[in-house]
Structures are given as structure tokens and as C-alpha cells.
Coordinates of C-alpha atoms in Angstrom, one line a residue:
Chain A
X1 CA 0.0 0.0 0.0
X2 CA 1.6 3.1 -1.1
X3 CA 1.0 5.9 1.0
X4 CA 1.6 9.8 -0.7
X5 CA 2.4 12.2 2.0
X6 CA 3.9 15.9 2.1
X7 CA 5.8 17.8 4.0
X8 CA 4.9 21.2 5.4
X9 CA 7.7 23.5 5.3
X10 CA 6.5 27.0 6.4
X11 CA 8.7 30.2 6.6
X12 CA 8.5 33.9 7.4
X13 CA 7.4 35.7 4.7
X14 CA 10.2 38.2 4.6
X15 CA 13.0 35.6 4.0
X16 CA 12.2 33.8 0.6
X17 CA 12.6 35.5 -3.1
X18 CA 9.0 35.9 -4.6
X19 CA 10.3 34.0 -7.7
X20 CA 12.1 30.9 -5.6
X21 CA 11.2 27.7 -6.4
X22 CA 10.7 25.1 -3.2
X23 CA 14.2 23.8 -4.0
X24 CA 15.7 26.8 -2.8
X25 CA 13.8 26.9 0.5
X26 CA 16.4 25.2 3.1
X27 CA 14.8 25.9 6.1
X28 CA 13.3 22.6 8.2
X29 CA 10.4 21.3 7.9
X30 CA 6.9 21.6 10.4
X31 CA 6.7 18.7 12.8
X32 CA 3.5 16.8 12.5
X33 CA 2.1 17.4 15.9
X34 CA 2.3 21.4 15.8
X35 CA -0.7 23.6 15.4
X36 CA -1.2 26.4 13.0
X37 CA -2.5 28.8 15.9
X38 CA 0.5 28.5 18.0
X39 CA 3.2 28.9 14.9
X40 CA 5.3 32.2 15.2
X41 CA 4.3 34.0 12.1
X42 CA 2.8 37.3 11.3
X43 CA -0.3 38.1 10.1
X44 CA -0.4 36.2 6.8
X45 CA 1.9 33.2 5.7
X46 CA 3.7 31.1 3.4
X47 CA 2.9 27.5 3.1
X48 CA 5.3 25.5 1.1
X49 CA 4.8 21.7 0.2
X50 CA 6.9 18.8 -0.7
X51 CA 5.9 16.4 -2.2
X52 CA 7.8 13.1 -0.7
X53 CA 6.7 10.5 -4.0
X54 CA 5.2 7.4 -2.8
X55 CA 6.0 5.9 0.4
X56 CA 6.1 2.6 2.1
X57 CA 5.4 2.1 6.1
X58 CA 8.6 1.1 7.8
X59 CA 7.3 -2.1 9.2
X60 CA 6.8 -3.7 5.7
X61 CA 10.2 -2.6 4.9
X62 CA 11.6 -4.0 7.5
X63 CA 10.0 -7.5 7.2
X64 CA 10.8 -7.6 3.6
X65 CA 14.2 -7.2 4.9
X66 CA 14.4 -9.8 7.4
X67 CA 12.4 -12.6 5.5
X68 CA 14.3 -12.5 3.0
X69 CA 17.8 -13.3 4.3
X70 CA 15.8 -15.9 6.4
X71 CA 14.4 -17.7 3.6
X72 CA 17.4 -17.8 1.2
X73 CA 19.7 -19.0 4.1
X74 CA 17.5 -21.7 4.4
X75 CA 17.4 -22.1 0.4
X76 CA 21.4 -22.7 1.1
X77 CA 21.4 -25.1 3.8
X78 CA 19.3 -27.1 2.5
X79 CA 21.3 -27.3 -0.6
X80 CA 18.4 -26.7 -2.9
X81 CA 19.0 -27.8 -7.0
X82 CA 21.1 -24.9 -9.3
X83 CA 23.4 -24.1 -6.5
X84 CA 25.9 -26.8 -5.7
X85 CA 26.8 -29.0 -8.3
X86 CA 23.9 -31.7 -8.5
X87 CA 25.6 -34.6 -6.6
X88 CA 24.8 -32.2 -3.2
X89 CA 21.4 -31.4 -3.7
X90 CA 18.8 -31.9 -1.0
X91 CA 22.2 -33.4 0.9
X92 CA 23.2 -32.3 4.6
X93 CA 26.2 -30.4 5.6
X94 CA 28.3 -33.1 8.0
X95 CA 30.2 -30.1 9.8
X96 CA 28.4 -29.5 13.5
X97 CA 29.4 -26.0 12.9
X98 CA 27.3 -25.4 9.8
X99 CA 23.6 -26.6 11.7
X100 CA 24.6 -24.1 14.7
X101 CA 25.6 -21.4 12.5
X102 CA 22.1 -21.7 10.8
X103 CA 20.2 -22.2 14.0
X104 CA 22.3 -18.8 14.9
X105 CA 21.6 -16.7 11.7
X106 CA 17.6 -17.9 11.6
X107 CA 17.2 -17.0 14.9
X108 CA 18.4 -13.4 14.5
X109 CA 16.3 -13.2 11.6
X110 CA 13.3 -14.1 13.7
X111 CA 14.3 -12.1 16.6
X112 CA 14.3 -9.2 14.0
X113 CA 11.0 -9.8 12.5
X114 CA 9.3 -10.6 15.8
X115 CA 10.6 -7.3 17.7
X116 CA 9.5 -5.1 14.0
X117 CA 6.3 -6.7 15.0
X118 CA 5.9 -6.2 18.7
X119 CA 8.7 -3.9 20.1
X120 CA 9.8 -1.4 17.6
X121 CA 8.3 2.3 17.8
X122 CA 9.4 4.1 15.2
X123 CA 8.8 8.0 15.3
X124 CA 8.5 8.7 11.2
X125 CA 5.9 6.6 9.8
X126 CA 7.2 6.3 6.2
X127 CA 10.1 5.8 4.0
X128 CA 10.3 6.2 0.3
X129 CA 9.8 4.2 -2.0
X130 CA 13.8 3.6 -3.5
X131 CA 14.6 2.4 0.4
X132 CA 13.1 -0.8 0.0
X133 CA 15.1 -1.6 -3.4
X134 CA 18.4 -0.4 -1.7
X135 CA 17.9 -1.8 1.7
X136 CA 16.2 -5.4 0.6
X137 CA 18.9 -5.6 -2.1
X138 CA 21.8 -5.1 0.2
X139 CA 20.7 -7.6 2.9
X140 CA 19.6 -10.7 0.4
X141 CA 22.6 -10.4 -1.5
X142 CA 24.9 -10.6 1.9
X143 CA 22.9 -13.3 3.2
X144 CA 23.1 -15.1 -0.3
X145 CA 26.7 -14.5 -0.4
X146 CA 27.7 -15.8 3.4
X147 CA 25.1 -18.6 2.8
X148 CA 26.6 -19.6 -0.1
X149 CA 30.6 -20.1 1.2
X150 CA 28.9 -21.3 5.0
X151 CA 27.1 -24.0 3.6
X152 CA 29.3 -25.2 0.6
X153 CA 30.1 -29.0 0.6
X154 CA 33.7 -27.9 0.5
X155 CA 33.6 -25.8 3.8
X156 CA 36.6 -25.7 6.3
X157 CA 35.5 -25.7 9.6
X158 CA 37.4 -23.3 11.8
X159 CA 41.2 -23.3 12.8
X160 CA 40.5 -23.6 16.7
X161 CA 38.0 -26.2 16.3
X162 CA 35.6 -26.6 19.0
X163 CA 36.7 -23.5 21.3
X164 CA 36.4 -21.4 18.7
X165 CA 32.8 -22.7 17.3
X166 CA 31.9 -22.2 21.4
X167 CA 33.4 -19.3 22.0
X168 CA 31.8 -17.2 18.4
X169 CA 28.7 -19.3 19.9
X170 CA 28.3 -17.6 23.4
X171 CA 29.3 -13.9 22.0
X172 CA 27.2 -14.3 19.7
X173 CA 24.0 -15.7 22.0
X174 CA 25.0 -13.3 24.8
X175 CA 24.7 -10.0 21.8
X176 CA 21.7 -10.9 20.8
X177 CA 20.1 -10.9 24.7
X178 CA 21.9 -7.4 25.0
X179 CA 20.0 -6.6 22.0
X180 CA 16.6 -7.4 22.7
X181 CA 16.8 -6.1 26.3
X182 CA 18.2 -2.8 24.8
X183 CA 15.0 -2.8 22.6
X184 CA 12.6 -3.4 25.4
X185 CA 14.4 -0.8 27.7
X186 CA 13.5 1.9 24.5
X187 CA 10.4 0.6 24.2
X188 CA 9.5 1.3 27.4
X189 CA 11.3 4.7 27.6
X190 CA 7.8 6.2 26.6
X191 CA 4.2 5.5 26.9
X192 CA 2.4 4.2 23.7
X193 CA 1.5 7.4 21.1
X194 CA 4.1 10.1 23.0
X195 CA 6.3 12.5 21.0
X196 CA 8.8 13.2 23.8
X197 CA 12.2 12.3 23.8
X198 CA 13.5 10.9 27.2
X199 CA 16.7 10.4 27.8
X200 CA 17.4 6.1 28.4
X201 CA 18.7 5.1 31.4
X202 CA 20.3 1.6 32.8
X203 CA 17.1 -0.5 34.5
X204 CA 17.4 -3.5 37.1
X205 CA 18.0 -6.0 33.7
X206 CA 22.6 -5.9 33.6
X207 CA 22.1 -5.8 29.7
X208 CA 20.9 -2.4 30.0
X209 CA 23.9 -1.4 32.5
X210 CA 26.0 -0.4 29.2
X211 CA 24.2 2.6 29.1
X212 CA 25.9 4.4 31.0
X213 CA 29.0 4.3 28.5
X214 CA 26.9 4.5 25.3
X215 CA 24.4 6.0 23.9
X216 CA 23.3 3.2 21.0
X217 CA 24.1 0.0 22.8
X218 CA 21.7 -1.4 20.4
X219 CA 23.8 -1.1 17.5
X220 CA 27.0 -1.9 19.9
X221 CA 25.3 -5.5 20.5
X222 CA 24.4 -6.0 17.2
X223 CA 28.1 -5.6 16.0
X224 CA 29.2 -7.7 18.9
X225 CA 26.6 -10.9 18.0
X226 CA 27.7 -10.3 14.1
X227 CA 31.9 -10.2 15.2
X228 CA 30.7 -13.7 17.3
X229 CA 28.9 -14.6 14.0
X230 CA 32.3 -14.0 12.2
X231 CA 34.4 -16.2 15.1
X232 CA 32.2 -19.2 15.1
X233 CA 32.3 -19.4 10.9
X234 CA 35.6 -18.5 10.3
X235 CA 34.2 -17.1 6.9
X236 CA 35.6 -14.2 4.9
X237 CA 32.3 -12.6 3.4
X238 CA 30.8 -12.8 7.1
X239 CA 33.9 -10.5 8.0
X240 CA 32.8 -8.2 5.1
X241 CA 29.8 -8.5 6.1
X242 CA 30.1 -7.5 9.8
X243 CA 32.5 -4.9 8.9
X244 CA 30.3 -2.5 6.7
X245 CA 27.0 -3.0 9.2
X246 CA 29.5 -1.9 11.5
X247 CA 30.5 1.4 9.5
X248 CA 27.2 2.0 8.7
X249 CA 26.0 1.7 12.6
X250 CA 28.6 3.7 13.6
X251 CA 27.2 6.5 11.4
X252 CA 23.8 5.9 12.8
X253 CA 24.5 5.8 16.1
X254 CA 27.1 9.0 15.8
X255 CA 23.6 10.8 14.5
X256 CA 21.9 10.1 17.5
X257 CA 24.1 10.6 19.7
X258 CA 24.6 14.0 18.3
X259 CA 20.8 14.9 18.5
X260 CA 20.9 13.4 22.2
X261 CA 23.7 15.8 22.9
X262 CA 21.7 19.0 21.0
X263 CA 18.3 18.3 22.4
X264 CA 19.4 17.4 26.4
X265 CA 21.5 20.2 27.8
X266 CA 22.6 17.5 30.6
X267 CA 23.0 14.9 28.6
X268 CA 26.1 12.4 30.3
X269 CA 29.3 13.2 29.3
X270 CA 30.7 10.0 29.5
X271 CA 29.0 8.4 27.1
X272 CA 30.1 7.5 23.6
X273 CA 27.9 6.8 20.3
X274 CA 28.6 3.2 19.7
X275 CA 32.3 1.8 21.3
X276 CA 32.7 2.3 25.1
X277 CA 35.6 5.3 25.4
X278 CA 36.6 5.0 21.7
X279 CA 33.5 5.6 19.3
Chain B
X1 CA 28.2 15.9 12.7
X2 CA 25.2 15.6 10.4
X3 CA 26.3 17.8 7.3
X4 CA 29.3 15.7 7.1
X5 CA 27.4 12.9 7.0
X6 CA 25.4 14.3 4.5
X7 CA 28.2 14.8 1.8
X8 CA 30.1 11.6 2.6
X9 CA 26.7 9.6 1.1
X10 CA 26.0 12.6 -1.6
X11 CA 26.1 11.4 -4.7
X12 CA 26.8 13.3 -7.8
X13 CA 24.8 16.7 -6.7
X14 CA 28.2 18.1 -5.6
X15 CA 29.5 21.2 -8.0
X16 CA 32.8 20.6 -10.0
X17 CA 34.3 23.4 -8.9
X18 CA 37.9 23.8 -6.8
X19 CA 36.9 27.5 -6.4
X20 CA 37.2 28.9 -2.7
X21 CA 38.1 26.4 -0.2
X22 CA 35.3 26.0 2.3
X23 CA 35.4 26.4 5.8
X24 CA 34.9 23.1 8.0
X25 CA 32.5 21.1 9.1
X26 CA 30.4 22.0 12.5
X27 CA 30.9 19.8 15.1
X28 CA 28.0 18.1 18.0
X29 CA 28.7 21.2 20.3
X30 CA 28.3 24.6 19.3
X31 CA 30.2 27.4 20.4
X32 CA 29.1 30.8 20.7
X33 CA 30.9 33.8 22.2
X34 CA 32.0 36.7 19.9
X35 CA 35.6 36.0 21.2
X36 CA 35.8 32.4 20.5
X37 CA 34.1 33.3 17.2
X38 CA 36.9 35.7 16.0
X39 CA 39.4 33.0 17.0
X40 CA 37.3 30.6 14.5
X41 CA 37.5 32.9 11.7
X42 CA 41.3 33.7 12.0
X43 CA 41.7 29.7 12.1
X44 CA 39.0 29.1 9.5
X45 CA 41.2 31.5 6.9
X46 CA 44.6 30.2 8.1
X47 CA 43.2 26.8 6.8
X48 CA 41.8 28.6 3.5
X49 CA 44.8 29.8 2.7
X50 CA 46.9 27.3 3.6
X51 CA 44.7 24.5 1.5
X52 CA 44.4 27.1 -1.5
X53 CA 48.4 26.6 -1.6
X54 CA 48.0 22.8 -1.4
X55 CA 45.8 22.8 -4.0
X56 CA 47.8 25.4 -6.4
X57 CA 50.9 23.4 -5.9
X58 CA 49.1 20.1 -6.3
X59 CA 47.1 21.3 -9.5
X60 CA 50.6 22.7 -11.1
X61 CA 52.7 19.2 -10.3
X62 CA 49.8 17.6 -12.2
X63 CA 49.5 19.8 -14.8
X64 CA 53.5 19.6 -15.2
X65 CA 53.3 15.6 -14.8
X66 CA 51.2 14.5 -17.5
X67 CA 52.5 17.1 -20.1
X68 CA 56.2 14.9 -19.4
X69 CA 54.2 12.1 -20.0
X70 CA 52.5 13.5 -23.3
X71 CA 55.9 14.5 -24.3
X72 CA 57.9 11.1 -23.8
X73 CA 55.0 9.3 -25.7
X74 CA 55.7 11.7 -28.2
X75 CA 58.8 11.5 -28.1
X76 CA 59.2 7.7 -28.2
X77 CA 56.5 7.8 -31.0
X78 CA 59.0 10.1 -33.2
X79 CA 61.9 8.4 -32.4
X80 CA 61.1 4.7 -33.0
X81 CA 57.9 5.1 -35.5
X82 CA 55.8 2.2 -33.6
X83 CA 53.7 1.7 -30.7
X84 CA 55.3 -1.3 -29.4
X85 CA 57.0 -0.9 -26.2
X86 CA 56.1 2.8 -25.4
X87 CA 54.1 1.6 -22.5
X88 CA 57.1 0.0 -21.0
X89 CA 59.4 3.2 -21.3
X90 CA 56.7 5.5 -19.9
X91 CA 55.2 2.6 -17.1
X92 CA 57.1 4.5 -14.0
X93 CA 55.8 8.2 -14.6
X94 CA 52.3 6.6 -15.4
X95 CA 52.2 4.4 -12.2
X96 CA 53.4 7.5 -10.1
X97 CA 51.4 10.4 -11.5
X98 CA 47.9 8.6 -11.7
X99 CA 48.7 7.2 -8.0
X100 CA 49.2 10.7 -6.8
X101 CA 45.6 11.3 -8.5
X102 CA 44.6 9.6 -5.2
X103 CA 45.0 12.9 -3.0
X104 CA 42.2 14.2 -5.0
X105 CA 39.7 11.6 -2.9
X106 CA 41.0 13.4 0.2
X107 CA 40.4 17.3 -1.0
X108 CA 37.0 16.1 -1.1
X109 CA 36.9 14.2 2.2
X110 CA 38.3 17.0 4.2
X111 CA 35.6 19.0 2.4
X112 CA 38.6 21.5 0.4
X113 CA 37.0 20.9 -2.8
X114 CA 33.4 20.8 -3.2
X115 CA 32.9 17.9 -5.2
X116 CA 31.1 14.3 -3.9
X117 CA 33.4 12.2 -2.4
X118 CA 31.9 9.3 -4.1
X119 CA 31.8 10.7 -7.7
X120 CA 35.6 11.5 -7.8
X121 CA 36.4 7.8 -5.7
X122 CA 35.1 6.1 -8.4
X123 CA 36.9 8.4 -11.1
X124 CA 39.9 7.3 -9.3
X125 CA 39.6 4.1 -8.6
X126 CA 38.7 2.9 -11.7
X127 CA 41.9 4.6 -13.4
X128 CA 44.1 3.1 -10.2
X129 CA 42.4 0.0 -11.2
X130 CA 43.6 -0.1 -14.9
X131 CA 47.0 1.2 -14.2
X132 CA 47.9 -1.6 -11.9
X133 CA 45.5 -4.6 -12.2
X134 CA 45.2 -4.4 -15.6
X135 CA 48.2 -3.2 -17.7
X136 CA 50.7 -3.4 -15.2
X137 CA 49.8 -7.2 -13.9
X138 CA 48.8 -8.4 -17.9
X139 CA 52.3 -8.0 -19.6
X140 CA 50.7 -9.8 -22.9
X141 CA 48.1 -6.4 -23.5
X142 CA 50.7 -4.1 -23.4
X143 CA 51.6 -3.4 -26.5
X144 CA 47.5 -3.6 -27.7
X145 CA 46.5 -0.2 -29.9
X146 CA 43.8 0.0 -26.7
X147 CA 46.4 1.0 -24.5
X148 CA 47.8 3.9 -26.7
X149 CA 44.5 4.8 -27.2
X150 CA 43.4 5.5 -23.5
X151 CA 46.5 6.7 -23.1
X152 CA 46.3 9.5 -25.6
X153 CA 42.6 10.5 -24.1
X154 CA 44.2 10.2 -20.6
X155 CA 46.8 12.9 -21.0
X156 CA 44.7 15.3 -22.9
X157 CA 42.2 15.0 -20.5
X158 CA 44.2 15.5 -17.2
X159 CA 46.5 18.1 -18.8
X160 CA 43.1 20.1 -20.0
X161 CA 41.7 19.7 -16.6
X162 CA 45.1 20.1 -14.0
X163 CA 45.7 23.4 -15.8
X164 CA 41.9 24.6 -15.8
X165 CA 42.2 23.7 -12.0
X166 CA 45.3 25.7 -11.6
X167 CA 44.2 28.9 -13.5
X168 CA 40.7 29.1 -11.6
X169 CA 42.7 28.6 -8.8
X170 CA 45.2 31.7 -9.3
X171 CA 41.9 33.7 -10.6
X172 CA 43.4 33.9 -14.6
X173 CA 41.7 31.9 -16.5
X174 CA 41.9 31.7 -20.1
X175 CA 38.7 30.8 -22.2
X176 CA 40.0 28.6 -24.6
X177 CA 41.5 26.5 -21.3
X178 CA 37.6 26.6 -19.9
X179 CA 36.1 25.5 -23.6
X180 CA 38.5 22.9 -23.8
X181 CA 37.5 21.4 -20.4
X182 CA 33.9 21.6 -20.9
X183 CA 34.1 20.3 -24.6
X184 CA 36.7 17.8 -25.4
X185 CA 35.0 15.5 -23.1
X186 CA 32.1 15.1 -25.5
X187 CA 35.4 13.4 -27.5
X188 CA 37.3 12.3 -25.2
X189 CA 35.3 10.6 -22.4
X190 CA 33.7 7.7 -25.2
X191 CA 37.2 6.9 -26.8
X192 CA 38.8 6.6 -23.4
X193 CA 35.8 4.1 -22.3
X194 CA 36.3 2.4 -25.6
X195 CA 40.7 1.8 -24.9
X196 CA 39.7 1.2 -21.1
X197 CA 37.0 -1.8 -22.7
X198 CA 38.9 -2.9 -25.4
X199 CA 41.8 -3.6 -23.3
X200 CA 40.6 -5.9 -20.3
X201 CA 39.0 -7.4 -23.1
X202 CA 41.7 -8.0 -25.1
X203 CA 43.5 -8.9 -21.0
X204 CA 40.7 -11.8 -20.5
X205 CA 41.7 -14.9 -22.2
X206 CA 45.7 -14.4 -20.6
X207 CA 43.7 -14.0 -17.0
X208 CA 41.7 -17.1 -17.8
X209 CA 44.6 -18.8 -18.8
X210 CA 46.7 -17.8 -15.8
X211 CA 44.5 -18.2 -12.9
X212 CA 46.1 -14.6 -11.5
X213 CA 44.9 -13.0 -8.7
X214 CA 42.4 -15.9 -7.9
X215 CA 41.1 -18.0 -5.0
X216 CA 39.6 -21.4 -5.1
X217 CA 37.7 -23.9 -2.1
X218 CA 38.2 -25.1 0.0
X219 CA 40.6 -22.4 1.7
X220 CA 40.4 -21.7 5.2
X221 CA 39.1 -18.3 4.8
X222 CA 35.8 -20.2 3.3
X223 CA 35.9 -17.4 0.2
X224 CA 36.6 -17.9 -3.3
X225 CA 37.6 -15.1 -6.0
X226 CA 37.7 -15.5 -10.0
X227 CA 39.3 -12.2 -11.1
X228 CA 38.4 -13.5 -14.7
X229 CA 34.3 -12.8 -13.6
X230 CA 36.0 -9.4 -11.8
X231 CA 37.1 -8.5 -14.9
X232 CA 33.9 -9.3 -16.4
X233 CA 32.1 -7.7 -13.6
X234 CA 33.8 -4.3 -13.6
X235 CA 33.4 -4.2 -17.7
X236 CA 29.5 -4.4 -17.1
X237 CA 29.6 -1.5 -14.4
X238 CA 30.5 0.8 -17.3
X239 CA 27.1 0.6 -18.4
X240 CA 25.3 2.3 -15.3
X241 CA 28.3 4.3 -14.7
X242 CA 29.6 6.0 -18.1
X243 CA 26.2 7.5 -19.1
X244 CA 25.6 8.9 -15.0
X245 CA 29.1 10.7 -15.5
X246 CA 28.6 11.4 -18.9
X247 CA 25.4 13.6 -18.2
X248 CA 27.1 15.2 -15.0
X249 CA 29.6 16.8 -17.3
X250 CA 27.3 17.8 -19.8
X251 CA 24.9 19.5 -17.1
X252 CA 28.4 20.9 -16.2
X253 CA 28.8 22.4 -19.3
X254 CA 25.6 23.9 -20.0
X255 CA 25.8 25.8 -16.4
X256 CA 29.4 26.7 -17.2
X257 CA 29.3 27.3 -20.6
X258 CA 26.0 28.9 -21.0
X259 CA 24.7 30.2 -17.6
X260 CA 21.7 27.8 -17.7
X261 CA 20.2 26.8 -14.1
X262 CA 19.8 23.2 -14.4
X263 CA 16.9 22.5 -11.5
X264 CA 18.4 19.2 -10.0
X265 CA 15.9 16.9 -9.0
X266 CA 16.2 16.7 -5.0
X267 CA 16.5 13.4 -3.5

């Protein structure tokens, strides 16, 4: 369901050319909840619109997201016909390390989709329409690409053997508990339909204790369960992999921590964006 | 924080233009003060000045660079009457010059020169990528009529555009140096794409043959590479990448040229 929306961008009269076109208005946008009554303009003003083209809701492009890399994991672990050469099809992998490493990746996948359909509250409703191509694009091609060297009948099982299959194992497990308890602790930052921004805080749960030396610790456990990931495959493109969701976290989380910083004049200095003292 | 942010993932709305240097990015916390403020703009022009002498010396070494290498081709052309083996004798100042080009990616980066980061890495990289993966690894295409041909197109190109760079730069600059840069392209640009093709084509079979620069399973990094299907790969990105550049430089050229305002669509 495509959904067309606008944005209202409103400015003093005084400030814009009669002949500029909206293009040239750089000024920010109204925020959905304000009211024309209360707005600090004069007797008559200008309203401006943007049009934003056609817009998805961020839930069904996140669960296009997720399902996908789910579902074509499982296409390669199952060693489904076209892929392998034909004497592997339908065959089973007789590495220990490959089933875990499946059990692991599905189950972040459901994690995902379940919290994008019970936890996550999202303040902007939409995104446009390109995001889906870029983002779904991005994700099924990694997950095609790790799933393809992971499960290939000709798969070396890591250098350390068993300690290092358990050790990936438990960073991994213990990342993706950090995560979801960070994600409830948001969740429950504000009551259900509220606009204001609170400031998270550590609760009773020890997950949540890391936020007193970061701001995202959401994005810092989601890097740590992918590094695990990387340990317990011993797999190049899961390196890769890891390494530009970590870049790209990084610049997420560097956002919001700057916006926490702009918007809370006592905002804790000690805390970084995403790495503990470093990031 | 933001801003910077901003232009890092920009792509291809940034202005060609090595004009004024401009001032750097704004950090998460503000100052404010009219002291403090003063002391910004003293440091704000220090580094404008300083970076507009980077960028005059860098443009002029350039400039000087690929006119030796336009005039040792030429040279070796005159002397010897063939192509073969003029890629060997001029391999050295080639590798080193277009290496160099690599500074450019930084100018943007630290935000010196307002062009997207992105647009000029993949200028870049894809020249760094023929020098040394392609002609200087495949010894067999060396002496193809490909090479000479991007070469040609190469030189003319970068001299055209180091010197328009350096004369905007020192505030002299000549028209026919500004009507070369923003119409020899129409040229230049499709015969350089046609050497640049013609060559890893010509490169293929010998990389086939060879196996070079190739990984097969099982390997205890669990990843395989086929730099024959690289090759193949990066020959295919020319088709959503020439026309994009292609039409930035024409868009270019009418604002330039003519004074037209293009109304880019906003994303």
C-alpha cells in the first residue's frame, strides 16, 4: 500500500525570493504534531509543500528485509538444486558447525522480525519508495553471499575447532540478549503514542547497565553478536559483512548521539555513540 | 556531525568546482561567544589559505606531470615510428602520477574541494584499477592499440583539466582552457571508455589462462575469487556508470558554458 504524504515546510514571509522555487527553501520542515495557531508568524503566511513521492510504512520494509535473508539462508542449507553442483542437492552439511551457524543466523532473523512486529516504535511513519530496493537488495545479496561459502560441501570448519565454534557461539547468544533487552528498555522509555524524547537510562536487567558508556548499545550489540557470527564461521564474506553494518552503525548511532547531545543540555558526558571510550 | 554525514553519502549533486576552499565542518557542540568566534574565523582563513596553496601546488605538479608524460610518448613515438613498447618506457611516470591522483579523494573528504566524495572515488579508482590490475599485472596487453589509445585520451584530459584547475585557482583563467575542459569531453570521455574496454577485453583470455589473482575452495578463509568474472564484472559496471558521469559533465557544461540553471531533481 503506497502511502503519498507531504511535508509542510512554512517560513517567514520576509525571507524567501518571490520568484524561488521550493528547491531553494532550506529551512526545516513543520513537525506533525504542531498547530497552525500556535506557529510564530505574522499576520499572513507562506505554506510551502513537498511532495515526498510514494512511500512505504517502515514495518513492511523492514520485514521484507528480514524474511528475505531468512528464507534464502535456508534455500542454502538445504542445498536446494542450481546451486551446488547436482551430486549435493537436498544433501546435509556433516560439519556440527554449519547446523549451529544456521540455528544462529535464523534465529536473529526471527528475533528481528518478531521485535519489527511487537517492540519497535518508530517516530517517522514512512520511508520512500527507492529504500526498499536499496535496503532489501543489500541484505539478500549478503545473506546469499555468506550462505553460499557457510554451507558449501567444500567448507573448512574453523582453525581452533571446538573452542572457537563455542566461543563465536556464546558472544554471539550473549549480543543478541543485550539486544533485545536494549530494545525493550526503548520501548518502554515512553508511553504508547508520545512525542517526547526521554533520555534512556540503565534499569534493574545488567544488559541495559551499558548505558551508562553509550548512547546506542543497540547497534553496539548488534556488532558484537555479528563479530561472534564471524568467530564461530571463520568465513571471509561474514567479516565483510560485519564490517560495513559496523560502518554504517557507527554513522547511525554518531547521529543520535549527536541529536541526544543537541536536544538534552545534561546529557552524560561520559557516554560514547557506539564503542565504550573509543566511538 | 550531520552535514558531514550528509556529503560523505551525496552522490553526484556536488558542483565541480575547486573554487574557494570552504570552511569546516560544525561539530556536535556549538560554540558561541564573539571571542571564541573571532578565533574561529582567524583559524577558519589560516586553513583557507593554507589549502588554497596545497591545491595550487598540487594542481601545477599535475599539470607539469602529464604534459612529461605527453611529451615522452611523443617523443618515443617520433623516435622509434611504432607503438610497441612505449608503454614499458613510460610505465614508472604513469604508475606515479595517476597514484598521486589519489590525494584528490581526500580534498573532497576534508571537504577543500566541493565535489562528492563518491563521484571523484570512483573516477579514481577505476583509473588506479587499470594502471595496476590491468596493464601493469597483464604484460601480454601491453603493447594492444587499446592501451595507446586510453592513453592518448588520458593525457589530454588530465592536462586540459590540471591546468583549468590551476588557473581558476590563481583567478586567470583563459577561455580557450575553460572550452577545452567543458568540450573535449564530448570526445574524449567515449574513446577513453572504448581503450579502457577494449583492453581488459583483449586482457581476459591471458587472465583465464593464468589463474592470477584468484582464490579457489576449500581455503580456510571459506571465500573464493575468479578475477576472470571481476574483470567481467567491472566491464558491465561501465554501463550504469559511463552514461551517469557522462550527463554530469554535460549538465556541467551547460551551467558553465552557457549560464543555464539546471533545476536538479532533489532526492
Amino acid at each position: 500500500m503506497f502511502i503519498f504524504k507531504v511535508w509542510l515546510i512554512s517560513i517567514f514571509c520576509s525571507q524567501v525570493e518571490p520568484t524561488a522555487t521550493v528547491l531553494d527553501i532550506k529551512s526545516k520542515c513543520l513537525r506533525d504534531e504542531e498547530i497552525l495557531q500556535t506557529l510564530p508568524v505574522g499576520t499572513t503566511a507562506s505554506f510551502y509543500f513537498r511532495d515526498l513521492g510514494p512511500q512505504l510504512t517502515w514495518g513492511t520494509v523492514f520485514l521484507t528485509e528480514c524474511v528475505g535473508p531468512l528464507v534464502i539462508y535456508l534455500m542454502f542449507y538445504f542445498h536446494l538444486p542450481f546451486i551446488y553442483s547436482p551430486k549435493y542437492d537436498f544433501t546435509s552439511s556433516k560439519h556440527w558447525v554449519v547446523h549451529l551457524a544456521c540455528i544462529c543466523h535464523s534465529f536473529h532473523y526471527i528475533k528481528r522480525i518478531l521485535e519489527t512486529m511487537f517492540v519497535h516504535r518508530i517516530s517517522h511513519g514512512t520511508m520512500p519508495l527507492k529504500n526498499i530496493f536499496k535496503n532489501c537488495g543489500y541484505y539478500w545479496c549478503s545473506a546469499a553471499w555468506m550462505a553460499y561459502y557457510i554451507n558449501h560441501p567444500l567448507y573448512t570448519t574453523p582453525y581452533y575447532g571446538q573452542m572457537q565454534v563455542n566461543t563465536g557461539l556464546y558472544v554471539s547468544l550473549f549480543c543478541q540478549i543485550g539486544n533485545f533487552s536494549i530494545h525493550v528498555a526503548l520501548r518502554n522509555l515512553k508511553p504508547p503514542g508520545s512525542k517526547v524524547k526521554k533520555i534512556p537510562y540503565p534499569t534493574k536487567n545488567p544488559f541495559t547497565w551499558i548505558f551508562w558508556l553509550v548512547s546506542c548499545p543497540n547497534y553496539t550489540y548488534e556488532v558484537g553478536s555479528w563479530i561472534g557470527f564471524t568467530v564461530m564461521t571463520q568465513c571471509v564474506p561474514v567479516a565483510f559483512f560485519t564490517l560495513v553494518a559496523f560502518i554504517q552503525m557507527t554513522v547511525w548511532a554518531r547521529g543520535k548521539h549527536c541529536s541526544y547531545v543537541k536536544e538534552f543540555r545534561d546529557y552524560p558526558t561520559l557516554r560514547s555513540s557506539i564503542l565504550p571510550f573509543i566511538l | 556531525c550531520l552535514h558531514r554525514l550528509d556529503q560523505w553519502f551525496s552522490n553526484g549533486a556536488g558542483m565541480d568546482d575547486p573554487a574557494a576552499p570552504l570552511p569546516t565542518s560544525p561539530s556536535c557542540h556549538e560554540e558561541d561567544g564573539t571571542v571564541e568566534e573571532k578565533e574561529n574565523n582567524n583559524k577558519k582563513r589560516t586553513k583557507g589559505a593554507v589549502a588554497t596553496a596545497w591545491l595550487t601546488f598540487y594542481n601545477i605538479a599535475m599539470t607539469a606531470g602529464w604534459l612529461v608524460l605527453a611529451m615522452a610518448m611523443m617523443r618515443f613515438y617520433i623516435q622509434k615510428g611504432t607503438h610497441k613498447g612505449l608503454y614499458r618506457s613510460i610505465a614508472r611516470t604513469l604508475k606515479f602520477f595517476q597514484t598521486f591522483a589519489l590525494l584528490e579523494v581526500g580534498h573532497c573528504a576534508l571537504g577543500i574541494v566541493r565535489t562528492s566524495v563518491i563521484v571523484t572515488g570512483v573516477q579514481v579508482c577505476s583509473r588506479i584499477f587499470m594502471v595496476w590490475f590491468v596493464t601493469n599485472s597483464i604484460r601480454q596487453i601491453q603493447n594492444e592499440e587499446s592501451v595507446i589509445l586510453f592513453l592518448v585520451v588520458w593525457t589530454m584530459t588530465e592536462i586540459t583539466r590540471y591546468s583549468y584547475y590551476t588557473f581558476n585557482l590563481l583567478h586567470h583563467l583563459p577561455y580557450f582552457i575553460k572550452w577545452a575542459r567543458y568540450n573535449l569531453f564530448i570526445v574524449l570521455y567515449p574513446l577513453g571508455v572504448a581503450g579502457e574496454l577494449l583492453t581488459i577485453y583483449a586482457a581476459l583470455p591471458f587472465v583465464r589462462r593464468s589463474g592470477m589473482y584468484s582464490m579457489r575452495l576449500p581455503n580456510k578463509y571459506n571465500v573464493s575469487f575468479d578475477y576472470y568474472y571481476c574483470l567481467i564484472v567491472f566491464m558491465l559496471s561501465y554501463i550504469p556508470l559511463f552514461p551517469q558521469l557522462f550527463f554530469h559533465m554535460l549538465r556541467q557544461r551547460r551551467r558553465v558554458l552557457h549560464g543555464e540553471v539546471i533545476v536538479e531533481k532533489d532526492d
